[in-house]
Amino acid sequence: MVQASMPIMGWTEWLFTLYIIGVVFFALRYLLAIVRTVRTIRQGCPIKVEGVDNGCVLVNHDLGSSCSWLHWILLAPADVDKASIVTHERAHIRLCHSYDKIFCEIVVRLLWFVPFGWMLREDLSDIHEYEADRSVLDAGFDIREYCLLLIHRATHPNMMPVVNAFNESKTKQRMVRMFQPKSSRLSAFKVLYLLPILAVAVVAVAGEKPKENGYNLYVNTTTAKEQPLMVVDGKIVNFPAPKQ
């Protein structure tokens, strides 16, 4: 009796299996982080803050740093009286940063094998913090006191990657950005003006033929008595008129 041999997986099947394993692994990690965040929200004690809906600001004694997620603001006990931190987290909610993070996390985990995706994920978090910091300064808070608060909070680790944490971004870069003059959103797109110029330059360089050794001489005349028009490598030159 001849036994049927098991089919051997090709390299494409192995790659696809590896991709599925990676997606499941990173998706489970993200779901676990969401579960931890929801548990932290449910364990928080609601407090009243002016300008914020009731039940949206919670205090959790297990938090090392304040953060926000969707429409909830989670404050550490030491940050309850810090109006600048509340303003910072309100900016995250107003600008819908949590939805940006959710979309980014889904894309990154589906494309977990692309290293640039994880780098852009970190850059997105930095941009969120820059925007929230700018909202704090626009609200009238003192920039030096706010920077000291950032330095003090930089030593507290963020244990929940799902949320927008107050100390999530790089402290030095955030302070440098705050001391820079404010620029409009339109100025961020000025670099697009260079794209047509760059495209024309690339086409021109690609279409230019390399020059060979020597020079190209072009002579044009209507009669033998007139001085001929001589062009050498695109430049008009005045040579003595030829006899013939």
PDB file of N, CA and C in Angstrom, residues 151-215:
ATOM      1  N   ILE A 151       9.084  68.836  32.425  1.00  0.00           N
ATOM      2  CA  ILE A 151      10.308  68.203  32.924  1.00  0.00           C
ATOM      3  C   ILE A 151       9.995  67.327  34.130  1.00  0.00           C
ATOM      4  N   HIS A 152       9.137  67.797  34.999  1.00  0.00           N
ATOM      5  CA  HIS A 152       8.791  67.031  36.195  1.00  0.00           C
ATOM      6  C   HIS A 152       8.027  65.761  35.842  1.00  0.00           C
ATOM      7  N   ARG A 153       7.161  65.834  34.838  1.00  0.00           N
ATOM      8  CA  ARG A 153       6.346  64.681  34.468  1.00  0.00           C
ATOM      9  C   ARG A 153       7.087  63.725  33.534  1.00  0.00           C
ATOM     10  N   ALA A 154       8.251  64.109  33.025  1.00  0.00           N
ATOM     11  CA  ALA A 154       8.962  63.263  32.065  1.00  0.00           C
ATOM     12  C   ALA A 154       9.476  61.978  32.689  1.00  0.00           C
ATOM     13  N   THR A 155       9.604  61.942  34.007  1.00  0.00           N
ATOM     14  CA  THR A 155      10.131  60.752  34.674  1.00  0.00           C
ATOM     15  C   THR A 155       9.066  59.711  34.941  1.00  0.00           C
ATOM     16  N   HIS A 156       7.786  60.020  34.677  1.00  0.00           N
ATOM     17  CA  HIS A 156       6.710  59.061  34.921  1.00  0.00           C
ATOM     18  C   HIS A 156       6.435  58.276  33.635  1.00  0.00           C
ATOM     19  N   PRO A 157       6.595  56.963  33.664  1.00  0.00           N
ATOM     20  CA  PRO A 157       6.380  56.184  32.447  1.00  0.00           C
ATOM     21  C   PRO A 157       4.915  56.073  32.098  1.00  0.00           C
ATOM     22  N   ASN A 158       4.652  55.906  30.805  1.00  0.00           N
ATOM     23  CA  ASN A 158       3.298  55.689  30.324  1.00  0.00           C
ATOM     24  C   ASN A 158       3.105  54.206  30.093  1.00  0.00           C
ATOM     25  N   MET A 159       2.174  53.606  30.818  1.00  0.00           N
ATOM     26  CA  MET A 159       1.944  52.170  30.753  1.00  0.00           C
ATOM     27  C   MET A 159       0.841  51.789  29.783  1.00  0.00           C
ATOM     28  N   MET A 160       0.163  52.748  29.161  1.00  0.00           N
ATOM     29  CA  MET A 160      -0.944  52.447  28.260  1.00  0.00           C
ATOM     30  C   MET A 160      -0.681  53.117  26.914  1.00  0.00           C
ATOM     31  N   PRO A 161      -0.196  52.379  25.920  1.00  0.00           N
ATOM     32  CA  PRO A 161       0.112  53.000  24.620  1.00  0.00           C
ATOM     33  C   PRO A 161      -1.113  53.430  23.846  1.00  0.00           C
ATOM     34  N   VAL A 162      -2.329  53.047  24.290  1.00  0.00           N
ATOM     35  CA  VAL A 162      -3.541  53.399  23.559  1.00  0.00           C
ATOM     36  C   VAL A 162      -3.887  54.868  23.718  1.00  0.00           C
ATOM     37  N   VAL A 163      -3.631  55.427  24.869  1.00  0.00           N
ATOM     38  CA  VAL A 163      -4.112  56.757  25.217  1.00  0.00           C
ATOM     39  C   VAL A 163      -3.154  57.822  24.714  1.00  0.00           C
ATOM     40  N   ASN A 164      -3.621  59.097  24.825  1.00  0.00           N
ATOM     41  CA  ASN A 164      -2.766  60.254  24.588  1.00  0.00           C
ATOM     42  C   ASN A 164      -2.211  60.698  25.937  1.00  0.00           C
ATOM     43  N   ALA A 165      -0.969  60.321  26.206  1.00  0.00           N
ATOM     44  CA  ALA A 165      -0.387  60.604  27.514  1.00  0.00           C
ATOM     45  C   ALA A 165       0.260  61.984  27.529  1.00  0.00           C
ATOM     46  N   PHE A 166       0.198  62.618  28.708  1.00  0.00           N
ATOM     47  CA  PHE A 166       0.747  63.965  28.840  1.00  0.00           C
ATOM     48  C   PHE A 166       2.250  63.968  28.627  1.00  0.00           C
ATOM     49  N   ASN A 167       2.936  62.912  29.035  1.00  0.00           N
ATOM     50  CA  ASN A 167       4.400  62.862  28.929  1.00  0.00           C
ATOM     51  C   ASN A 167       4.846  61.910  27.830  1.00  0.00           C
ATOM     52  N   GLU A 168       4.020  61.742  26.807  1.00  0.00           N
ATOM     53  CA  GLU A 168       4.314  60.724  25.795  1.00  0.00           C
ATOM     54  C   GLU A 168       5.420  61.156  24.858  1.00  0.00           C
ATOM     55  N   SER A 169       5.424  62.379  24.422  1.00  0.00           N
ATOM     56  CA  SER A 169       6.381  62.818  23.422  1.00  0.00           C
ATOM     57  C   SER A 169       7.712  63.192  24.065  1.00  0.00           C
ATOM     58  N   LYS A 170       8.672  63.511  23.223  1.00  0.00           N
ATOM     59  CA  LYS A 170      10.008  63.881  23.677  1.00  0.00           C
ATOM     60  C   LYS A 170       9.959  65.276  24.304  1.00  0.00           C
ATOM     61  N   THR A 171      10.388  65.379  25.543  1.00  0.00           N
ATOM     62  CA  THR A 171      10.240  66.617  26.304  1.00  0.00           C
ATOM     63  C   THR A 171      11.041  67.756  25.683  1.00  0.00           C
ATOM     64  N   LYS A 172      12.282  67.487  25.287  1.00  0.00           N
ATOM     65  CA  LYS A 172      13.123  68.548  24.745  1.00  0.00           C
ATOM     66  C   LYS A 172      12.529  69.102  23.453  1.00  0.00           C
ATOM     67  N   GLN A 173      12.101  68.228  22.567  1.00  0.00           N
ATOM     68  CA  GLN A 173      11.526  68.689  21.303  1.00  0.00           C
ATOM     69  C   GLN A 173      10.243  69.471  21.536  1.00  0.00           C
ATOM     70  N   ARG A 174       9.459  69.061  22.508  1.00  0.00           N
ATOM     71  CA  ARG A 174       8.216  69.788  22.789  1.00  0.00           C
ATOM     72  C   ARG A 174       8.512  71.200  23.275  1.00  0.00           C
ATOM     73  N   MET A 175       9.514  71.357  24.122  1.00  0.00           N
ATOM     74  CA  MET A 175       9.847  72.691  24.615  1.00  0.00           C
ATOM     75  C   MET A 175      10.420  73.560  23.497  1.00  0.00           C
ATOM     76  N   VAL A 176      11.218  72.967  22.619  1.00  0.00           N
ATOM     77  CA  VAL A 176      11.756  73.728  21.489  1.00  0.00           C
ATOM     78  C   VAL A 176      10.633  74.202  20.587  1.00  0.00           C
ATOM     79  N   ARG A 177       9.657  73.340  20.343  1.00  0.00           N
ATOM     80  CA  ARG A 177       8.522  73.717  19.507  1.00  0.00           C
ATOM     81  C   ARG A 177       7.699  74.828  20.136  1.00  0.00           C
ATOM     82  N   MET A 178       7.548  74.813  21.448  1.00  0.00           N
ATOM     83  CA  MET A 178       6.742  75.832  22.108  1.00  0.00           C
ATOM     84  C   MET A 178       7.371  77.210  22.014  1.00  0.00           C
ATOM     85  N   PHE A 179       8.710  77.271  22.018  1.00  0.00           N
ATOM     86  CA  PHE A 179       9.381  78.562  21.932  1.00  0.00           C
ATOM     87  C   PHE A 179       9.506  79.060  20.501  1.00  0.00           C
ATOM     88  N   GLN A 180       9.160  78.247  19.536  1.00  0.00           N
ATOM     89  CA  GLN A 180       9.172  78.698  18.149  1.00  0.00           C
ATOM     90  C   GLN A 180       7.913  79.483  17.848  1.00  0.00           C
ATOM     91  N   PRO A 181       7.987  80.451  16.921  1.00  0.00           N
ATOM     92  CA  PRO A 181       6.786  81.215  16.565  1.00  0.00           C
ATOM     93  C   PRO A 181       5.736  80.317  15.937  1.00  0.00           C
ATOM     94  N   LYS A 182       4.495  80.633  16.188  1.00  0.00           N
ATOM     95  CA  LYS A 182       3.386  79.836  15.686  1.00  0.00           C
ATOM     96  C   LYS A 182       3.237  80.037  14.188  1.00  0.00           C
ATOM     97  N   SER A 183       3.055  78.948  13.475  1.00  0.00           N
ATOM     98  CA  SER A 183       2.848  79.009  12.035  1.00  0.00           C
ATOM     99  C   SER A 183       1.476  78.460  11.713  1.00  0.00           C
ATOM    100  N   SER A 184       0.889  78.979  10.646  1.00  0.00           N
ATOM    101  CA  SER A 184      -0.436  78.536  10.250  1.00  0.00           C
ATOM    102  C   SER A 184      -0.362  77.175   9.589  1.00  0.00           C
ATOM    103  N   ARG A 185      -1.516  76.525   9.489  1.00  0.00           N
ATOM    104  CA  ARG A 185      -1.567  75.225   8.843  1.00  0.00           C
ATOM    105  C   ARG A 185      -1.247  75.344   7.353  1.00  0.00           C
ATOM    106  N   LEU A 186      -1.568  76.510   6.769  1.00  0.00           N
ATOM    107  CA  LEU A 186      -1.293  76.692   5.353  1.00  0.00           C
ATOM    108  C   LEU A 186       0.195  76.681   5.053  1.00  0.00           C
ATOM    109  N   SER A 187       1.005  77.164   5.998  1.00  0.00           N
ATOM    110  CA  SER A 187       2.442  77.202   5.765  1.00  0.00           C
ATOM    111  C   SER A 187       3.045  75.811   5.689  1.00  0.00           C
ATOM    112  N   ALA A 188       2.381  74.837   6.282  1.00  0.00           N
ATOM    113  CA  ALA A 188       2.900  73.474   6.229  1.00  0.00           C
ATOM    114  C   ALA A 188       2.825  72.904   4.825  1.00  0.00           C
ATOM    115  N   PHE A 189       1.958  73.465   3.967  1.00  0.00           N
ATOM    116  CA  PHE A 189       1.800  72.965   2.614  1.00  0.00           C
ATOM    117  C   PHE A 189       2.614  73.767   1.609  1.00  0.00           C
ATOM    118  N   LYS A 190       3.411  74.732   2.063  1.00  0.00           N
ATOM    119  CA  LYS A 190       4.201  75.518   1.124  1.00  0.00           C
ATOM    120  C   LYS A 190       5.236  74.679   0.407  1.00  0.00           C
ATOM    121  N   VAL A 191       5.668  73.612   1.052  1.00  0.00           N
ATOM    122  CA  VAL A 191       6.654  72.755   0.412  1.00  0.00           C
ATOM    123  C   VAL A 191       6.095  72.122  -0.855  1.00  0.00           C
ATOM    124  N   LEU A 192       4.764  72.031  -0.967  1.00  0.00           N
ATOM    125  CA  LEU A 192       4.159  71.459  -2.165  1.00  0.00           C
ATOM    126  C   LEU A 192       4.409  72.328  -3.395  1.00  0.00           C
ATOM    127  N   TYR A 193       4.665  73.623  -3.158  1.00  0.00           N
ATOM    128  CA  TYR A 193       4.949  74.492  -4.292  1.00  0.00           C
ATOM    129  C   TYR A 193       6.220  74.058  -5.022  1.00  0.00           C
ATOM    130  N   LEU A 194       7.125  73.407  -4.342  1.00  0.00           N
ATOM    131  CA  LEU A 194       8.383  73.005  -4.945  1.00  0.00           C
ATOM    132  C   LEU A 194       8.248  71.769  -5.816  1.00  0.00           C
ATOM    133  N   LEU A 195       7.166  71.033  -5.672  1.00  0.00           N
ATOM    134  CA  LEU A 195       7.028  69.792  -6.421  1.00  0.00           C
ATOM    135  C   LEU A 195       6.968  70.010  -7.922  1.00  0.00           C
ATOM    136  N   PRO A 196       6.155  70.972  -8.452  1.00  0.00           N
ATOM    137  CA  PRO A 196       6.190  71.174  -9.908  1.00  0.00           C
ATOM    138  C   PRO A 196       7.557  71.590 -10.418  1.00  0.00           C
ATOM    139  N   ILE A 197       8.253  72.463  -9.662  1.00  0.00           N
ATOM    140  CA  ILE A 197       9.591  72.897 -10.078  1.00  0.00           C
ATOM    141  C   ILE A 197      10.545  71.715 -10.104  1.00  0.00           C
ATOM    142  N   LEU A 198      10.448  70.861  -9.063  1.00  0.00           N
ATOM    143  CA  LEU A 198      11.315  69.693  -9.014  1.00  0.00           C
ATOM    144  C   LEU A 198      11.024  68.737 -10.159  1.00  0.00           C
ATOM    145  N   ALA A 199       9.743  68.578 -10.508  1.00  0.00           N
ATOM    146  CA  ALA A 199       9.380  67.683 -11.611  1.00  0.00           C
ATOM    147  C   ALA A 199       9.931  68.195 -12.932  1.00  0.00           C
ATOM    148  N   VAL A 200       9.813  69.520 -13.167  1.00  0.00           N
ATOM    149  CA  VAL A 200      10.349  70.095 -14.405  1.00  0.00           C
ATOM    150  C   VAL A 200      11.862  69.927 -14.468  1.00  0.00           C
ATOM    151  N   ALA A 201      12.529  70.131 -13.336  1.00  0.00           N
ATOM    152  CA  ALA A 201      13.986  69.997 -13.315  1.00  0.00           C
ATOM    153  C   ALA A 201      14.419  68.562 -13.611  1.00  0.00           C
ATOM    154  N   VAL A 202      13.698  67.604 -13.058  1.00  0.00           N
ATOM    155  CA  VAL A 202      14.035  66.197 -13.307  1.00  0.00           C
ATOM    156  C   VAL A 202      13.852  65.845 -14.775  1.00  0.00           C
ATOM    157  N   VAL A 203      12.729  66.316 -15.368  1.00  0.00           N
ATOM    158  CA  VAL A 203      12.482  66.040 -16.783  1.00  0.00           C
ATOM    159  C   VAL A 203      13.538  66.694 -17.657  1.00  0.00           C
ATOM    160  N   ALA A 204      13.938  67.922 -17.303  1.00  0.00           N
ATOM    161  CA  ALA A 204      14.938  68.625 -18.107  1.00  0.00           C
ATOM    162  C   ALA A 204      16.295  67.931 -18.044  1.00  0.00           C
ATOM    163  N   VAL A 205      16.662  67.502 -16.840  1.00  0.00           N
ATOM    164  CA  VAL A 205      17.953  66.816 -16.704  1.00  0.00           C
ATOM    165  C   VAL A 205      17.920  65.470 -17.403  1.00  0.00           C
ATOM    166  N   ALA A 206      16.778  64.778 -17.304  1.00  0.00           N
ATOM    167  CA  ALA A 206      16.683  63.467 -17.949  1.00  0.00           C
ATOM    168  C   ALA A 206      16.715  63.580 -19.464  1.00  0.00           C
ATOM    169  N   GLY A 207      16.140  64.680 -20.001  1.00  0.00           N
ATOM    170  CA  GLY A 207      16.093  64.841 -21.447  1.00  0.00           C
ATOM    171  C   GLY A 207      17.344  65.446 -22.056  1.00  0.00           C
ATOM    172  N   GLU A 208      18.239  65.977 -21.240  1.00  0.00           N
ATOM    173  CA  GLU A 208      19.450  66.607 -21.755  1.00  0.00           C
ATOM    174  C   GLU A 208      20.460  65.549 -22.173  1.00  0.00           C
ATOM    175  N   LYS A 209      20.974  65.686 -23.366  1.00  0.00           N
ATOM    176  CA  LYS A 209      21.963  64.742 -23.859  1.00  0.00           C
ATOM    177  C   LYS A 209      23.350  65.152 -23.390  1.00  0.00           C
ATOM    178  N   PRO A 210      24.147  64.214 -22.996  1.00  0.00           N
ATOM    179  CA  PRO A 210      25.498  64.554 -22.561  1.00  0.00           C
ATOM    180  C   PRO A 210      26.330  65.079 -23.724  1.00  0.00           C
ATOM    181  N   LYS A 211      27.129  66.059 -23.451  1.00  0.00           N
ATOM    182  CA  LYS A 211      27.964  66.659 -24.487  1.00  0.00           C
ATOM    183  C   LYS A 211      29.154  65.756 -24.773  1.00  0.00           C
ATOM    184  N   GLU A 212      29.478  65.680 -26.042  1.00  0.00           N
ATOM    185  CA  GLU A 212      30.638  64.915 -26.434  1.00  0.00           C
ATOM    186  C   GLU A 212      31.848  65.844 -26.455  1.00  0.00           C
ATOM    187  N   ASN A 213      33.006  65.251 -26.631  1.00  0.00           N
ATOM    188  CA  ASN A 213      34.223  66.055 -26.701  1.00  0.00           C
ATOM    189  C   ASN A 213      34.214  66.902 -27.974  1.00  0.00           C
ATOM    190  N   GLY A 214      34.804  68.076 -27.921  1.00  0.00           N
ATOM    191  CA  GLY A 214      34.817  68.984 -29.046  1.00  0.00           C
ATOM    192  C   GLY A 214      33.661  69.958 -28.969  1.00  0.00           C
ATOM    193  N   TYR A 215      33.239  70.481 -30.110  1.00  0.00           N
ATOM    194  CA  TYR A 215      32.154  71.442 -30.133  1.00  0.00           C
ATOM    195  C   TYR A 215      31.352  71.250 -31.405  1.00  0.00           C
TER     196      TYR A 215
END
